[in-house]
Amino acid sequence: MSDCIFCKIIAGEIPSVKVYEDDTVLAFLDISQATPGHTLVVPKVHVPDLFAYDADLAAAVFARLPKIARAIKASDPRIEGLNVLNNNGEVAYQSVFHSHIHLIPRYSTADDFSIHFGDHTQDYTPAQLEAVAAGIRAKVGA
Ligand code: AMP
Ligand code: ZN
Protein backbone atom coordinates (compact mmCIF):
# COMPACT_ATOMS: atom_id res chain seq x y z
CA MET A 1 0.00 0.00 0.00
CA SER A 2 1.65 3.18 -1.22
CA ASP A 3 0.91 5.49 1.71
CA CYS A 4 1.57 2.91 4.43
CA ILE A 5 4.62 3.60 6.60
CA PHE A 6 5.19 -0.07 7.41
CA CYS A 7 4.92 -1.08 3.73
CA LYS A 8 7.59 1.55 3.07
CA ILE A 9 9.78 0.09 5.82
CA ILE A 10 9.30 -3.41 4.36
CA ALA A 11 10.20 -2.11 0.90
CA GLY A 12 13.33 -0.45 2.32
CA GLU A 13 12.09 3.00 1.30
CA ILE A 14 12.41 4.30 4.84
CA PRO A 15 14.87 3.02 7.41
CA SER A 16 14.23 0.69 10.31
CA VAL A 17 16.38 -1.03 12.88
CA LYS A 18 15.90 -4.65 11.91
CA VAL A 19 15.79 -7.54 14.34
CA TYR A 20 14.61 -10.41 12.13
CA GLU A 21 13.38 -10.94 8.59
CA ASP A 22 12.09 -13.81 6.48
CA ASP A 23 9.63 -14.25 3.63
CA THR A 24 6.61 -13.66 5.86
CA VAL A 25 7.53 -11.08 8.49
CA LEU A 26 9.84 -8.22 9.28
CA ALA A 27 10.66 -7.49 12.91
CA PHE A 28 12.18 -4.14 13.83
CA LEU A 29 12.60 -1.95 16.88
CA ASP A 30 9.71 0.34 17.70
CA ILE A 31 10.87 3.92 17.22
CA SER A 32 9.37 4.63 20.64
CA GLN A 33 10.88 2.01 22.93
CA ALA A 34 8.23 1.37 25.60
CA THR A 35 10.94 -0.73 27.22
CA PRO A 36 14.42 -1.50 25.89
CA GLY A 37 14.10 -4.06 23.09
CA HIS A 38 10.46 -3.23 22.23
CA THR A 39 10.03 -4.89 18.84
CA LEU A 40 7.29 -4.83 16.20
CA VAL A 41 6.59 -7.98 14.20
CA VAL A 42 4.92 -7.03 10.93
CA PRO A 43 3.50 -9.26 8.18
CA LYS A 44 5.11 -8.37 4.87
CA VAL A 45 1.74 -8.39 3.16
CA HIS A 46 -0.36 -5.30 3.89
CA VAL A 47 -3.14 -6.28 6.24
CA PRO A 48 -4.74 -3.53 8.30
CA ASP A 49 -5.61 -5.36 11.48
CA LEU A 50 -6.37 -8.73 13.06
CA PHE A 51 -9.90 -8.71 11.68
CA ALA A 52 -8.48 -8.99 8.16
CA TYR A 53 -6.16 -11.98 8.72
CA ASP A 54 -7.00 -15.34 7.21
CA ALA A 55 -6.00 -18.47 9.09
CA ASP A 56 -2.90 -19.15 6.99
CA LEU A 57 -1.49 -15.65 7.48
CA ALA A 58 -2.26 -15.77 11.19
CA ALA A 59 -0.57 -19.15 11.52
CA ALA A 60 2.49 -17.93 9.66
CA VAL A 61 2.84 -14.63 11.52
CA PHE A 62 2.07 -15.89 15.00
CA ALA A 63 4.36 -18.90 14.48
CA ARG A 64 7.30 -16.47 14.34
CA LEU A 65 6.61 -14.91 17.73
CA PRO A 66 8.16 -17.48 20.09
CA LYS A 67 11.57 -17.48 18.46
CA ILE A 68 11.71 -13.69 18.23
CA ALA A 69 10.52 -13.43 21.84
CA ARG A 70 13.17 -15.92 22.96
CA ALA A 71 15.85 -13.97 21.11
CA ILE A 72 14.77 -10.72 22.75
CA LYS A 73 14.82 -12.37 26.17
CA ALA A 74 18.23 -13.91 25.52
CA SER A 75 19.63 -10.54 24.43
CA ASP A 76 19.58 -9.02 27.92
CA PRO A 77 19.87 -10.89 31.21
CA ARG A 78 17.71 -8.24 32.89
CA ILE A 79 14.66 -9.27 30.85
CA GLU A 80 12.32 -11.31 33.06
CA GLY A 81 9.18 -11.45 30.92
CA LEU A 82 7.49 -10.06 27.83
CA ASN A 83 4.09 -8.70 26.86
CA VAL A 84 2.58 -9.48 23.45
CA LEU A 85 0.30 -6.64 22.42
CA ASN A 86 -1.72 -6.21 19.23
CA ASN A 87 -3.90 -3.14 18.89
CA ASN A 88 -6.86 -3.25 16.52
CA GLY A 89 -8.74 -0.05 15.77
CA GLU A 90 -8.21 3.49 16.96
CA VAL A 91 -10.29 2.82 20.05
CA ALA A 92 -7.76 0.10 20.93
CA TYR A 93 -4.81 2.51 20.48
CA GLN A 94 -3.90 1.40 16.94
CA SER A 95 -2.11 4.26 15.22
CA VAL A 96 -0.47 2.49 12.26
CA PHE A 97 -3.01 0.64 10.14
CA HIS A 98 -0.69 -2.08 8.92
CA SER A 99 -1.10 -4.86 11.44
CA HIS A 100 1.80 -5.37 13.84
CA ILE A 101 2.48 -7.25 17.01
CA HIS A 102 4.30 -5.51 19.82
CA LEU A 103 6.81 -7.62 21.75
CA ILE A 104 7.55 -5.65 24.89
CA PRO A 105 10.24 -7.09 27.13
CA ARG A 106 9.68 -6.58 30.83
CA TYR A 107 12.22 -5.67 33.45
CA SER A 108 11.84 -5.32 37.16
CA THR A 109 14.18 -2.36 36.63
CA ALA A 110 14.27 0.09 33.67
CA ASP A 111 10.56 -0.44 33.02
CA ASP A 112 7.60 1.91 33.46
CA PHE A 113 5.26 0.10 31.06
CA SER A 114 1.89 -0.86 32.51
CA ILE A 115 -1.39 -2.47 31.47
CA HIS A 116 -4.42 -1.91 33.65
CA PHE A 117 -7.22 -4.45 33.35
CA GLY A 118 -8.97 -3.33 36.52
CA ASP A 119 -11.07 -5.68 38.63
CA HIS A 120 -14.38 -6.42 36.91
CA THR A 121 -15.05 -9.76 38.53
CA GLN A 122 -18.29 -8.47 40.06
CA ASP A 123 -19.63 -6.72 36.95
CA TYR A 124 -21.50 -9.64 35.37
CA THR A 125 -23.86 -12.28 36.65
CA PRO A 126 -23.33 -15.81 35.27
CA ALA A 127 -26.41 -15.29 33.08
CA GLN A 128 -25.00 -12.06 31.69
CA LEU A 129 -21.68 -13.75 30.91
CA GLU A 130 -23.57 -16.56 29.17
CA ALA A 131 -25.50 -14.03 27.06
CA VAL A 132 -22.25 -12.33 25.99
CA ALA A 133 -20.70 -15.68 25.07
CA ALA A 134 -23.83 -16.77 23.19
CA GLY A 135 -23.61 -13.65 21.05
CA ILE A 136 -20.00 -14.43 20.14
CA ARG A 137 -20.66 -18.15 19.57
CA ALA A 138 -23.42 -17.25 17.14
CA LYS A 139 -20.85 -15.42 14.99
CA VAL A 140 -17.74 -17.55 15.31
CA GLY A 141 -18.76 -20.34 12.95
CA ALA A 142 -17.13 -23.73 12.74
P1 AMP B 1 0.08 1.04 17.43
O1 AMP B 1 -0.26 2.21 18.31
O2 AMP B 1 -0.22 -0.30 18.05
O3 AMP B 1 -0.51 1.19 16.04
O4 AMP B 1 1.65 1.05 17.29
C1 AMP B 1 2.32 1.70 16.28
C2 AMP B 1 3.75 1.74 16.71
O5 AMP B 1 4.55 2.02 15.58
C3 AMP B 1 4.04 2.82 17.75
O6 AMP B 1 4.51 2.20 18.94
C4 AMP B 1 5.09 3.69 17.07
O7 AMP B 1 6.09 4.13 17.96
C5 AMP B 1 5.65 2.76 16.03
N1 AMP B 1 6.20 3.41 14.85
C6 AMP B 1 5.63 4.37 14.09
N2 AMP B 1 6.46 4.72 13.09
C7 AMP B 1 7.57 3.95 13.20
C8 AMP B 1 8.77 3.84 12.48
N3 AMP B 1 9.03 4.60 11.39
N4 AMP B 1 9.71 2.95 12.89
C9 AMP B 1 9.48 2.19 13.98
N5 AMP B 1 8.35 2.25 14.72
C10 AMP B 1 7.41 3.11 14.34
ZN1 ZN C 1 1.20 -1.60 4.81
PDB file of C-alpha atoms and ligand atoms in Angstrom, residues 1-8 10 42-47 96-99, ligand 2:
ATOM      1  CA  MET A   1       0.000   0.000   0.000  1.00  0.00           C
ATOM      2  CA  SER A   2       1.647   3.183  -1.222  1.00  0.00           C
ATOM      3  CA  ASP A   3       0.906   5.494   1.706  1.00  0.00           C
ATOM      4  CA  CYS A   4       1.570   2.914   4.428  1.00  0.00           C
ATOM      5  CA  ILE A   5       4.619   3.603   6.598  1.00  0.00           C
ATOM      6  CA  PHE A   6       5.188  -0.067   7.407  1.00  0.00           C
ATOM      7  CA  CYS A   7       4.922  -1.077   3.729  1.00  0.00           C
ATOM      8  CA  LYS A   8       7.591   1.554   3.074  1.00  0.00           C
ATOM      9  CA  ILE A  10       9.304  -3.415   4.364  1.00  0.00           C
ATOM     10  CA  VAL A  42       4.918  -7.027  10.926  1.00  0.00           C
ATOM     11  CA  PRO A  43       3.495  -9.256   8.182  1.00  0.00           C
ATOM     12  CA  LYS A  44       5.108  -8.366   4.866  1.00  0.00           C
ATOM     13  CA  VAL A  45       1.736  -8.386   3.161  1.00  0.00           C
ATOM     14  CA  HIS A  46      -0.355  -5.302   3.893  1.00  0.00           C
ATOM     15  CA  VAL A  47      -3.137  -6.285   6.244  1.00  0.00           C
ATOM     16  CA  VAL A  96      -0.471   2.486  12.261  1.00  0.00           C
ATOM     17  CA  PHE A  97      -3.008   0.637  10.142  1.00  0.00           C
ATOM     18  CA  HIS A  98      -0.687  -2.080   8.922  1.00  0.00           C
ATOM     19  CA  SER A  99      -1.098  -4.864  11.440  1.00  0.00           C
TER      20      SER A  99
HETATM   21 ZN    ZN B   2       1.204  -1.598   4.807  1.00  0.00          ZN
END
